[in-house]
Amino acid sequence: MSTQPRAVIVGAGIAGLGSAIALQQAGWRVALLERGDRLRGDGTALLVQANAIRALRALGLGMAIEAMATPVNAGRYRRRDGRELVHIGTPESPEVSTVVVHREDLFEALVAALGSDVEVHTSTTATHIDLVRSAAGDRARRWPADLVVGADGIGSAVRSAIDQASRIRGTGTVAFRAVVPPHRAPELPDEGGETQGPDGHRFLYAPMGRRGVYWAAVMPGGLRPEPPDVRRDLLKRWFADWHDPIPRLIATTRAEEIHQQEIAYLKPLPQRYVHTGEGSGAVLVGDAAHAMTPDLGQGAGLALEDAVTLGVCMTNRSVEDGLAEYERLRRSRTVKLAKASQRLGAVLGARGRVGSSLRNGVLRALPDGWLGRGTDSAADWTPPSPR
Ligand SMILES: Cc1cc2nc3c(=O)[nH]c(=O)nc-3n(C[C@H](O)[C@H](O)[C@H](O)COP(=O)(O)OP(=O)(O)OC[C@H]3O[C@@H](n4cnc5c(N)ncnc54)[C@H](O)[C@@H]3O)c2cc1C
């Protein structure tokens, strides 16, 4: 009889795929359940910081990330007329750098790293989470396991079984994001950055080499019900008098390339990320554990850190000991960063004339490179050593 430990992972986003790779490397058999019909990223992009790059290397994806990433060089915050508010600064160490990657490329690399010890079940929504007998499944099938991993995002069913205190809260803002392919993307006058407008409007863009240009706009309000082409016309109107290349970027984006998403986060975060039974348990990773506002650009990075840490904790340890160590290594760091992200969002998203000019004053008063050092300290993480 096989003594290989078994995990069932609910959700195949970045956290679920990363956890599947890490657990497989730790000698586990994994069933990966995903409600979507395919494993793939949406058509947008991600800023990936040094901590996430280290996590990807630990998962064996160092070469893949080098091939798919474009360095984000001199980040800066500007006003909508283009005047600079603050320069983020170049990181002191060349190793500590941020890159931008297409989500499809990242998913492809993660999926390619799944080995034969991972069985994937798409079009499977886990509705039955059983912490007593340690299993997850739907009406038709049940996957018993030594470990149930909740990688099912902000609306996590696994989290609801472990913790009842945590709540999903909206920021009252929506993000519109797109990648313009290189043959259509306009020539950029600079290396990108973030622009702050009045009333909490924000726009970020970053060149992505052979993949084109990534942009993201954040607006107060809810999801827009209009058809995609009307939505794009609205974006054109809202950003018409913003500095170059913002209007040109929106104009060259096809309506169907623009993804919209309400920005939400968890507050409070779950009191614990793990549940321990007798010889079995459950654990939360990624947004299921600590969905935060995207202001620090660290959500996916922390999901990858969780995955690597879970793999290390589940190597040569009992499930009970491994989960205790995971909680110790992950909870305080993620609680701290969730708070920092929310604070940064409150400053950057300041609304109204008074709020905007206060925000601009705060940003102008920051010493050159200060914000960069703040984000560098968030990226200051290295994988735990195996026992
Ligand atoms: C506007 C915006 C910009 C962002 N930018 C960045 C950035 O630049 N850098 C960065 O690091 N992070 C960024 N983030 C955060 C990042 O996108 C998330 O933190 C990350 O994608 C979370 O991954 P996850 O796998 O934990 O969750 P998800 O991506 O939500 O994946 C959960 C998966 O579980 C599946 N699922 C859910 N429920 C079930 C179920 N019951 N059964 C089966 N499957 C299920 C879902 O279909 C999905 O595939 C941004 C977020 C937003 C909103």
GROMACS .gro file of C-alpha atoms and ligand atoms in nm:
model
  440
    1MET     CA    1   0.000   0.000   0.000
    2SER     CA    2   0.131   0.347  -0.090
    3THR     CA    3   0.218   0.577   0.201
    4GLN     CA    4   0.252   0.880  -0.024
    5PRO     CA    5   0.061   1.167   0.144
    6ARG     CA    6  -0.230   1.317  -0.051
    7ALA     CA    7  -0.349   1.674  -0.088
    8VAL     CA    8  -0.660   1.810  -0.254
    9ILE     CA    9  -0.617   2.169  -0.369
   10VAL     CA   10  -0.929   2.376  -0.434
   11GLY     CA   11  -0.859   2.639  -0.700
   12ALA     CA   12  -0.599   2.653  -0.977
   13GLY     CA   13  -0.501   3.020  -0.978
   14ILE     CA   14  -0.145   3.126  -0.905
   15ALA     CA   15  -0.168   3.005  -0.542
   16GLY     CA   16  -0.318   2.667  -0.633
   17LEU     CA   17  -0.078   2.594  -0.919
   18GLY     CA   18   0.221   2.706  -0.709
   19SER     CA   19   0.108   2.489  -0.417
   20ALA     CA   20   0.059   2.187  -0.645
   21ILE     CA   21   0.417   2.222  -0.773
   22ALA     CA   22   0.560   2.272  -0.422
   23LEU     CA   23   0.370   1.977  -0.269
   24GLN     CA   24   0.463   1.751  -0.558
   25GLN     CA   25   0.829   1.848  -0.504
   26ALA     CA   26   0.779   1.758  -0.136
   27GLY     CA   27   0.668   1.407  -0.237
   28TRP     CA   28   0.289   1.450  -0.219
   29ARG     CA   29   0.020   1.328  -0.460
   30VAL     CA   30  -0.212   1.612  -0.550
   31ALA     CA   31  -0.566   1.644  -0.686
   32LEU     CA   32  -0.620   1.997  -0.820
   33LEU     CA   33  -0.985   2.105  -0.855
   34GLU     CA   34  -1.071   2.409  -1.070
   35ARG     CA   35  -1.420   2.537  -1.146
   36GLY     CA   36  -1.307   2.694  -1.476
   37ASP     CA   37  -1.296   2.477  -1.786
   38ARG     CA   38  -0.926   2.555  -1.850
   39LEU     CA   39  -0.613   2.646  -1.658
   40ARG     CA   40  -0.512   2.984  -1.790
   41GLY     CA   41  -0.453   3.344  -1.692
   42ASP     CA   42  -0.674   3.630  -1.801
   43GLY     CA   43  -0.535   3.859  -2.071
   44THR     CA   44  -0.376   4.105  -1.827
   45ALA     CA   45  -0.035   4.136  -1.665
   46LEU     CA   46   0.126   4.140  -1.322
   47LEU     CA   47   0.406   4.327  -1.153
   48VAL     CA   48   0.632   4.062  -1.004
   49GLN     CA   49   0.873   4.176  -0.734
   50ALA     CA   50   1.196   4.027  -0.605
   51ASN     CA   51   1.027   3.806  -0.342
   52ALA     CA   52   0.801   3.651  -0.606
   53ILE     CA   53   1.097   3.596  -0.838
   54ARG     CA   54   1.276   3.410  -0.557
   55ALA     CA   55   0.963   3.202  -0.496
   56LEU     CA   56   0.938   3.116  -0.867
   57ARG     CA   57   1.304   3.014  -0.866
   58ALA     CA   58   1.239   2.789  -0.565
   59LEU     CA   59   0.959   2.625  -0.766
   60GLY     CA   60   1.210   2.556  -1.046
   61LEU     CA   61   1.080   2.832  -1.273
   62GLY     CA   62   1.387   3.058  -1.269
   63MET     CA   63   1.458   3.021  -1.641
   64ALA     CA   64   1.093   3.055  -1.735
   65ILE     CA   65   1.057   3.384  -1.547
   66GLU     CA   66   1.371   3.522  -1.711
   67ALA     CA   67   1.229   3.438  -2.053
   68MET     CA   68   0.886   3.593  -1.993
   69ALA     CA   69   0.964   3.900  -1.781
   70THR     CA   70   1.036   4.261  -1.873
   71PRO     CA   71   1.215   4.471  -1.608
   72VAL     CA   72   1.019   4.769  -1.480
   73ASN     CA   73   1.287   5.035  -1.456
   74ALA     CA   74   1.226   5.381  -1.321
   75GLY     CA   75   0.883   5.390  -1.159
   76ARG     CA   76   0.741   5.733  -1.082
   77TYR     CA   77   0.421   5.893  -0.959
   78ARG     CA   78   0.286   6.182  -1.168
   79ARG     CA   79  -0.004   6.423  -1.183
   80ARG     CA   80  -0.240   6.397  -1.474
   81ASP     CA   81  -0.063   6.688  -1.652
   82GLY     CA   82   0.252   6.474  -1.644
   83ARG     CA   83   0.435   6.667  -1.369
   84GLU     CA   84   0.629   6.432  -1.145
   85LEU     CA   85   0.513   6.398  -0.784
   86VAL     CA   86   0.768   6.152  -0.660
   87HIS     CA   87   1.034   5.927  -0.807
   88ILE     CA   88   1.028   5.574  -0.670
   89GLY     CA   89   1.401   5.543  -0.723
   90THR     CA   90   1.621   5.269  -0.854
   91PRO     CA   91   1.665   4.981  -0.612
   92GLU     CA   92   2.004   4.974  -0.443
   93SER     CA   93   2.071   4.611  -0.524
   94PRO     CA   94   2.042   4.505  -0.890
   95GLU     CA   95   1.894   4.173  -0.767
   96VAL     CA   96   1.601   4.359  -0.607
   97SER     CA   97   1.410   4.452  -0.917
   98THR     CA   98   1.050   4.439  -1.031
   99VAL     CA   99   0.943   4.283  -1.359
  100VAL     CA  100   0.617   4.274  -1.547
  101VAL     CA  101   0.483   3.944  -1.686
  102HIS     CA  102   0.179   3.849  -1.891
  103ARG     CA  103  -0.056   3.637  -1.679
  104GLU     CA  104  -0.099   3.389  -1.966
  105ASP     CA  105   0.279   3.334  -1.979
  106LEU     CA  106   0.299   3.285  -1.601
  107PHE     CA  107   0.011   3.034  -1.605
  108GLU     CA  108   0.165   2.847  -1.896
  109ALA     CA  109   0.495   2.813  -1.706
  110LEU     CA  110   0.320   2.700  -1.386
  111VAL     CA  111   0.103   2.444  -1.570
  112ALA     CA  112   0.407   2.310  -1.758
  113ALA     CA  113   0.578   2.245  -1.423
  114LEU     CA  114   0.297   2.017  -1.297
  115GLY     CA  115   0.426   1.662  -1.293
  116SER     CA  116   0.261   1.322  -1.303
  117ASP     CA  117   0.184   1.335  -0.930
  118VAL     CA  118  -0.071   1.610  -0.995
  119GLU     CA  119  -0.410   1.515  -1.140
  120VAL     CA  120  -0.611   1.811  -1.267
  121HIS     CA  121  -0.992   1.823  -1.259
  122THR     CA  122  -1.130   2.125  -1.443
  123SER     CA  123  -1.503   2.222  -1.453
  124THR     CA  124  -1.515   2.101  -1.091
  125THR     CA  125  -1.652   2.338  -0.830
  126ALA     CA  126  -1.576   2.223  -0.477
  127THR     CA  127  -1.894   2.281  -0.279
  128HIS     CA  128  -1.841   2.022  -0.005
  129ILE     CA  129  -1.548   2.090   0.226
  130ASP     CA  130  -1.526   1.828   0.500
  131LEU     CA  131  -1.275   1.919   0.770
  132VAL     CA  132  -1.379   1.630   0.995
  133ARG     CA  133  -1.307   1.353   0.746
  134SER     CA  134  -1.058   1.570   0.552
  135ALA     CA  135  -1.192   1.583   0.196
  136ALA     CA  136  -1.320   1.822  -0.068
  137GLY     CA  137  -1.546   1.769  -0.365
  138ASP     CA  138  -1.875   1.843  -0.536
  139ARG     CA  139  -2.209   1.662  -0.542
  140ALA     CA  140  -2.075   1.390  -0.766
  141ARG     CA  141  -1.720   1.325  -0.638
  142ARG     CA  142  -1.520   1.346  -0.322
  143TRP     CA  143  -1.141   1.360  -0.286
  144PRO     CA  144  -1.024   1.238   0.058
  145ALA     CA  145  -0.681   1.377   0.152
  146ASP     CA  146  -0.434   1.426   0.435
  147LEU     CA  147  -0.438   1.796   0.353
  148VAL     CA  148  -0.711   2.019   0.205
  149VAL     CA  149  -0.560   2.333   0.052
  150GLY     CA  150  -0.786   2.636   0.007
  151ALA     CA  151  -0.647   2.820  -0.297
  152ASP     CA  152  -0.992   2.931  -0.405
  153GLY     CA  153  -0.948   3.307  -0.398
  154ILE     CA  154  -1.124   3.582  -0.207
  155GLY     CA  155  -1.463   3.404  -0.196
  156SER     CA  156  -1.301   3.085  -0.062
  157ALA     CA  157  -1.529   2.796   0.036
  158VAL     CA  158  -1.240   2.638   0.230
  159ARG     CA  159  -1.193   2.960   0.431
  160SER     CA  160  -1.562   2.958   0.527
  161ALA     CA  161  -1.509   2.612   0.676
  162ILE     CA  162  -1.201   2.721   0.875
  163ASP     CA  163  -1.288   3.076   0.981
  164GLN     CA  164  -1.615   3.262   1.016
  165ALA     CA  165  -1.479   3.602   1.125
  166SER     CA  166  -1.321   3.723   0.803
  167ARG     CA  167  -1.528   3.951   0.575
  168ILE     CA  168  -1.499   4.055   0.210
  169ARG     CA  169  -1.502   4.434   0.171
  170GLY     CA  170  -1.513   4.641  -0.144
  171THR     CA  171  -1.291   4.946  -0.185
  172GLY     CA  172  -1.565   5.115  -0.391
  173THR     CA  173  -1.334   5.111  -0.693
  174VAL     CA  174  -1.307   4.917  -1.017
  175ALA     CA  175  -0.991   4.830  -1.211
  176PHE     CA  176  -0.986   4.825  -1.592
  177ARG     CA  177  -0.682   4.644  -1.728
  178ALA     CA  178  -0.546   4.548  -2.068
  179VAL     CA  179  -0.237   4.443  -2.258
  180VAL     CA  180  -0.204   4.613  -2.598
  181PRO     CA  181  -0.012   4.382  -2.836
  182PRO     CA  182   0.316   4.521  -2.976
  183HIS     CA  183   0.197   4.570  -3.335
  184ARG     CA  184  -0.078   4.805  -3.212
  185ALA     CA  185   0.082   4.961  -2.904
  186PRO     CA  186   0.185   5.325  -2.937
  187GLU     CA  187   0.546   5.432  -2.904
  188LEU     CA  188   0.602   5.519  -2.536
  189PRO     CA  189   0.776   5.846  -2.440
  190ASP     CA  190   0.922   5.690  -2.122
  191GLU     CA  191   0.945   5.376  -1.908
  192GLY     CA  192   0.600   5.407  -1.754
  193GLY     CA  193   0.481   5.466  -1.399
  194GLU     CA  194   0.165   5.562  -1.217
  195THR     CA  195  -0.042   5.879  -1.257
  196GLN     CA  196  -0.277   6.017  -0.993
  197GLY     CA  197  -0.580   6.222  -1.090
  198PRO     CA  198  -0.857   6.389  -0.893
  199ASP     CA  199  -1.137   6.186  -0.731
  200GLY     CA  200  -0.932   5.872  -0.690
  201HIS     CA  201  -0.869   5.816  -1.064
  202ARG     CA  202  -0.539   5.640  -1.125
  203PHE     CA  203  -0.359   5.508  -1.434
  204LEU     CA  204  -0.052   5.285  -1.455
  205TYR     CA  205   0.136   5.164  -1.762
  206ALA     CA  206   0.443   4.950  -1.819
  207PRO     CA  207   0.618   4.843  -2.141
  208MET     CA  208   0.635   4.462  -2.184
  209GLY     CA  209   0.875   4.415  -2.475
  210ARG     CA  210   0.755   4.150  -2.720
  211ARG     CA  211   0.421   4.134  -2.534
  212GLY     CA  212   0.334   4.501  -2.592
  213VAL     CA  213   0.222   4.743  -2.319
  214TYR     CA  214   0.027   4.675  -1.997
  215TRP     CA  215  -0.204   4.939  -1.857
  216ALA     CA  216  -0.444   4.955  -1.562
  217ALA     CA  217  -0.692   5.228  -1.469
  218VAL     CA  218  -0.860   5.248  -1.128
  219MET     CA  219  -1.186   5.443  -1.094
  220PRO     CA  220  -1.428   5.497  -0.809
  221GLY     CA  221  -1.762   5.319  -0.860
  222GLY     CA  222  -1.891   4.972  -0.941
  223LEU     CA  223  -1.865   4.740  -1.243
  224ARG     CA  224  -1.984   4.913  -1.562
  225PRO     CA  225  -2.286   4.737  -1.714
  226GLU     CA  226  -2.238   4.884  -2.065
  227PRO     CA  227  -2.119   4.673  -2.360
  228PRO     CA  228  -1.736   4.664  -2.406
  229ASP     CA  229  -1.716   4.928  -2.683
  230VAL     CA  230  -1.925   5.177  -2.481
  231ARG     CA  231  -1.707   5.104  -2.178
  232ARG     CA  232  -1.394   5.178  -2.379
  233ASP     CA  233  -1.548   5.506  -2.501
  234LEU     CA  234  -1.614   5.601  -2.139
  235LEU     CA  235  -1.250   5.532  -2.050
  236LYS     CA  236  -1.141   5.745  -2.347
  237ARG     CA  237  -1.357   6.029  -2.218
  238TRP     CA  238  -1.246   5.998  -1.853
  239PHE     CA  239  -0.876   6.006  -1.946
  240ALA     CA  240  -0.896   6.241  -2.250
  241ASP     CA  241  -0.694   6.524  -2.090
  242TRP     CA  242  -0.435   6.305  -1.913
  243HIS     CA  243  -0.071   6.323  -2.018
  244ASP     CA  244   0.071   6.131  -2.313
  245PRO     CA  245   0.063   5.832  -2.382
  246ILE     CA  246  -0.249   5.760  -2.171
  247PRO     CA  247  -0.518   5.868  -2.426
  248ARG     CA  248  -0.322   5.697  -2.708
  249LEU     CA  249  -0.294   5.374  -2.506
  250ILE     CA  250  -0.670   5.357  -2.452
  251ALA     CA  251  -0.738   5.448  -2.816
  252THR     CA  252  -0.522   5.161  -2.946
  253THR     CA  253  -0.679   4.901  -2.713
  254ARG     CA  254  -0.959   4.686  -2.853
  255ALA     CA  255  -1.276   4.699  -2.644
  256GLU     CA  256  -1.271   4.323  -2.580
  257GLU     CA  257  -0.911   4.343  -2.448
  258ILE     CA  258  -1.024   4.549  -2.148
  259HIS     CA  259  -1.098   4.346  -1.833
  260GLN     CA  260  -1.289   4.504  -1.547
  261GLN     CA  261  -1.278   4.387  -1.186
  262GLU     CA  262  -1.413   4.524  -0.860
  263ILE     CA  263  -1.136   4.571  -0.605
  264ALA     CA  264  -1.206   4.393  -0.279
  265TYR     CA  265  -1.007   4.271   0.019
  266LEU     CA  266  -1.052   4.075   0.342
  267LYS     CA  267  -1.092   4.257   0.673
  268PRO     CA  268  -1.028   4.119   0.924
  269LEU     CA  269  -0.805   3.852   0.781
  270PRO     CA  270  -0.886   3.499   0.905
  271GLN     CA  271  -0.773   3.451   1.264
  272ARG     CA  272  -0.589   3.142   1.154
  273TYR     CA  273  -0.484   3.007   0.817
  274VAL     CA  274  -0.483   2.641   0.923
  275HIS     CA  275  -0.710   2.377   1.071
  276THR     CA  276  -0.559   2.071   1.233
  277GLY     CA  277  -0.735   1.737   1.276
  278GLU     CA  278  -0.595   1.399   1.377
  279GLY     CA  279  -0.321   1.331   1.126
  280SER     CA  280  -0.486   1.559   0.871
  281GLY     CA  281  -0.564   1.924   0.822
  282ALA     CA  282  -0.651   2.217   0.601
  283VAL     CA  283  -0.464   2.532   0.502
  284LEU     CA  284  -0.534   2.859   0.322
  285VAL     CA  285  -0.301   3.004   0.058
  286GLY     CA  286  -0.309   3.317  -0.159
  287ASP     CA  287  -0.617   3.540  -0.171
  288ALA     CA  288  -0.821   3.277   0.016
  289ALA     CA  289  -0.605   3.360   0.320
  290HIS     CA  290  -0.513   3.726   0.274
  291ALA     CA  291  -0.678   3.901  -0.024
  292MET     CA  292  -0.552   4.258  -0.002
  293THR     CA  293  -0.588   4.578  -0.201
  294PRO     CA  294  -0.354   4.568  -0.504
  295ASP     CA  295  -0.168   4.889  -0.407
  296LEU     CA  296   0.156   4.715  -0.305
  297GLY     CA  297   0.138   4.488  -0.612
  298GLN     CA  298   0.211   4.188  -0.389
  299GLY     CA  299  -0.100   3.962  -0.394
  300ALA     CA  300   0.035   3.711  -0.643
  301GLY     CA  301   0.385   3.740  -0.496
  302LEU     CA  302   0.255   3.644  -0.153
  303ALA     CA  303   0.055   3.358  -0.305
  304LEU     CA  304   0.380   3.221  -0.450
  305GLU     CA  305   0.557   3.269  -0.115
  306ASP     CA  306   0.273   3.073   0.053
  307ALA     CA  307   0.314   2.790  -0.198
  308VAL     CA  308   0.689   2.759  -0.149
  309THR     CA  309   0.655   2.781   0.231
  310LEU     CA  310   0.383   2.514   0.232
  311GLY     CA  311   0.609   2.279   0.035
  312VAL     CA  312   0.896   2.330   0.281
  313CYS     CA  313   0.667   2.286   0.586
  314MET     CA  314   0.517   1.966   0.445
  315THR     CA  315   0.854   1.801   0.382
  316ASN     CA  316   0.955   1.539   0.640
  317ARG     CA  317   0.710   1.665   0.903
  318SER     CA  318   0.377   1.548   1.038
  319VAL     CA  319   0.077   1.742   0.903
  320GLU     CA  320   0.023   1.894   1.250
  321ASP     CA  321   0.383   2.019   1.284
  322GLY     CA  322   0.394   2.138   0.924
  323LEU     CA  323   0.074   2.340   0.959
  324ALA     CA  324   0.191   2.500   1.285
  325GLU     CA  325   0.513   2.605   1.114
  326TYR     CA  326   0.322   2.740   0.810
  327GLU     CA  327   0.101   2.953   1.035
  328ARG     CA  328   0.406   3.087   1.217
  329LEU     CA  329   0.588   3.176   0.897
  330ARG     CA  330   0.297   3.324   0.700
  331ARG     CA  331   0.041   3.495   0.919
  332SER     CA  332   0.231   3.788   1.070
  333ARG     CA  333   0.401   3.881   0.741
  334THR     CA  334   0.080   3.880   0.541
  335VAL     CA  335  -0.120   4.067   0.810
  336LYS     CA  336   0.148   4.339   0.812
  337LEU     CA  337   0.153   4.372   0.433
  338ALA     CA  338  -0.228   4.374   0.403
  339LYS     CA  339  -0.236   4.673   0.641
  340ALA     CA  340   0.046   4.849   0.454
  341SER     CA  341  -0.132   4.798   0.121
  342GLN     CA  342  -0.454   4.943   0.256
  343ARG     CA  343  -0.272   5.247   0.400
  344LEU     CA  344  -0.096   5.311   0.068
  345GLY     CA  345  -0.430   5.277  -0.114
  346ALA     CA  346  -0.590   5.531   0.118
  347VAL     CA  347  -0.320   5.786   0.029
  348LEU     CA  348  -0.308   5.715  -0.344
  349GLY     CA  349  -0.687   5.697  -0.386
  350ALA     CA  350  -0.762   6.023  -0.199
  351ARG     CA  351  -1.077   6.182  -0.342
  352GLY     CA  352  -1.203   6.537  -0.381
  353ARG     CA  353  -1.000   6.851  -0.439
  354VAL     CA  354  -0.879   6.874  -0.079
  355GLY     CA  355  -0.796   6.502  -0.060
  356SER     CA  356  -0.610   6.512  -0.393
  357SER     CA  357  -0.401   6.815  -0.304
  358LEU     CA  358  -0.321   6.668   0.039
  359ARG     CA  359  -0.214   6.347  -0.135
  360ASN     CA  360   0.000   6.538  -0.384
  361GLY     CA  361   0.159   6.730  -0.095
  362VAL     CA  362   0.240   6.408   0.092
  363LEU     CA  363   0.391   6.249  -0.220
  364ARG     CA  364   0.594   6.562  -0.304
  365ALA     CA  365   0.727   6.578   0.053
  366LEU     CA  366   0.861   6.222   0.041
  367PRO     CA  367   1.238   6.202   0.004
  368ASP     CA  368   1.353   6.068  -0.335
  369GLY     CA  369   1.352   5.688  -0.328
  370TRP     CA  370   1.149   5.659  -0.003
  371LEU     CA  371   0.854   5.479  -0.164
  372GLY     CA  372   1.093   5.252  -0.346
  373ARG     CA  373   1.255   5.152  -0.017
  374GLY     CA  374   0.908   5.077   0.126
  375THR     CA  375   0.823   4.844  -0.160
  376ASP     CA  376   1.173   4.692  -0.146
  377SER     CA  377   1.117   4.604   0.220
  378ALA     CA  378   0.789   4.428   0.125
  379ALA     CA  379   0.993   4.232  -0.129
  380ASP     CA  380   1.251   4.137   0.132
  381TRP     CA  381   1.171   3.765   0.161
  382THR     CA  382   1.367   3.450   0.094
  383PRO     CA  383   1.232   3.093   0.092
  384PRO     CA  384   1.261   2.912   0.428
  385SER     CA  385   1.533   2.648   0.442
  386PRO     CA  386   1.425   2.285   0.428
  387ARG     CA  387   1.481   2.091   0.751
  388LIG     C1  388  -0.653   4.519  -1.029
  388LIG     C2  389  -0.558   4.421  -0.968
  388LIG     C3  390  -0.422   4.429  -0.997
  388LIG     C4  391  -0.334   4.340  -0.938
  388LIG     N1  392  -0.202   4.351  -0.968
  388LIG     C5  393  -0.113   4.269  -0.907
  388LIG     C6  394   0.026   4.281  -0.935
  388LIG     O1  395   0.067   4.363  -1.018
  388LIG     N2  396   0.111   4.196  -0.871
  388LIG     C7  397   0.068   4.103  -0.780
  388LIG     O2  398   0.151   4.029  -0.723
  388LIG     N3  399  -0.063   4.089  -0.753
  388LIG     C8  400  -0.154   4.169  -0.814
  388LIG     N4  401  -0.287   4.155  -0.788
  388LIG     C9  402  -0.332   4.050  -0.695
  388LIG    C10  403  -0.333   3.914  -0.761
  388LIG     O3  404  -0.406   3.918  -0.882
  388LIG    C11  405  -0.399   3.813  -0.667
  388LIG     O4  406  -0.350   3.827  -0.536
  388LIG    C12  407  -0.368   3.669  -0.713
  388LIG     O5  408  -0.409   3.651  -0.846
  388LIG    C13  409  -0.439   3.571  -0.622
  388LIG     O6  410  -0.423   3.441  -0.671
  388LIG     P1  411  -0.502   3.319  -0.605
  388LIG     O7  412  -0.460   3.199  -0.681
  388LIG     O8  413  -0.485   3.324  -0.458
  388LIG     O9  414  -0.657   3.353  -0.629
  388LIG     P2  415  -0.740   3.359  -0.764
  388LIG    O10  416  -0.661   3.419  -0.874
  388LIG    O11  417  -0.870   3.423  -0.729
  388LIG    O12  418  -0.764   3.208  -0.804
  388LIG    C14  419  -0.861   3.129  -0.739
  388LIG    C15  420  -0.894   3.012  -0.831
  388LIG    O13  421  -0.982   2.925  -0.762
  388LIG    C16  422  -1.092   2.890  -0.847
  388LIG     N5  423  -1.204   2.859  -0.757
  388LIG    C17  424  -1.269   2.944  -0.674
  388LIG     N6  425  -1.362   2.878  -0.602
  388LIG    C18  426  -1.354   2.748  -0.640
  388LIG    C19  427  -1.425   2.631  -0.599
  388LIG     N7  428  -1.518   2.633  -0.503
  388LIG     N8  429  -1.393   2.512  -0.659
  388LIG    C20  430  -1.296   2.507  -0.756
  388LIG     N9  431  -1.228   2.616  -0.797
  388LIG    C21  432  -1.255   2.735  -0.739
  388LIG    C22  433  -1.111   3.014  -0.934
  388LIG    O14  434  -1.180   2.983  -1.054
  388LIG    C23  435  -0.967   3.057  -0.959
  388LIG    O15  436  -0.910   2.990  -1.069
  388LIG    C24  437  -0.379   4.241  -0.848
  388LIG    C25  438  -0.516   4.230  -0.821
  388LIG    C26  439  -0.605   4.319  -0.880
  388LIG    C27  440  -0.752   4.308  -0.848
   0.00000   0.00000   0.00000
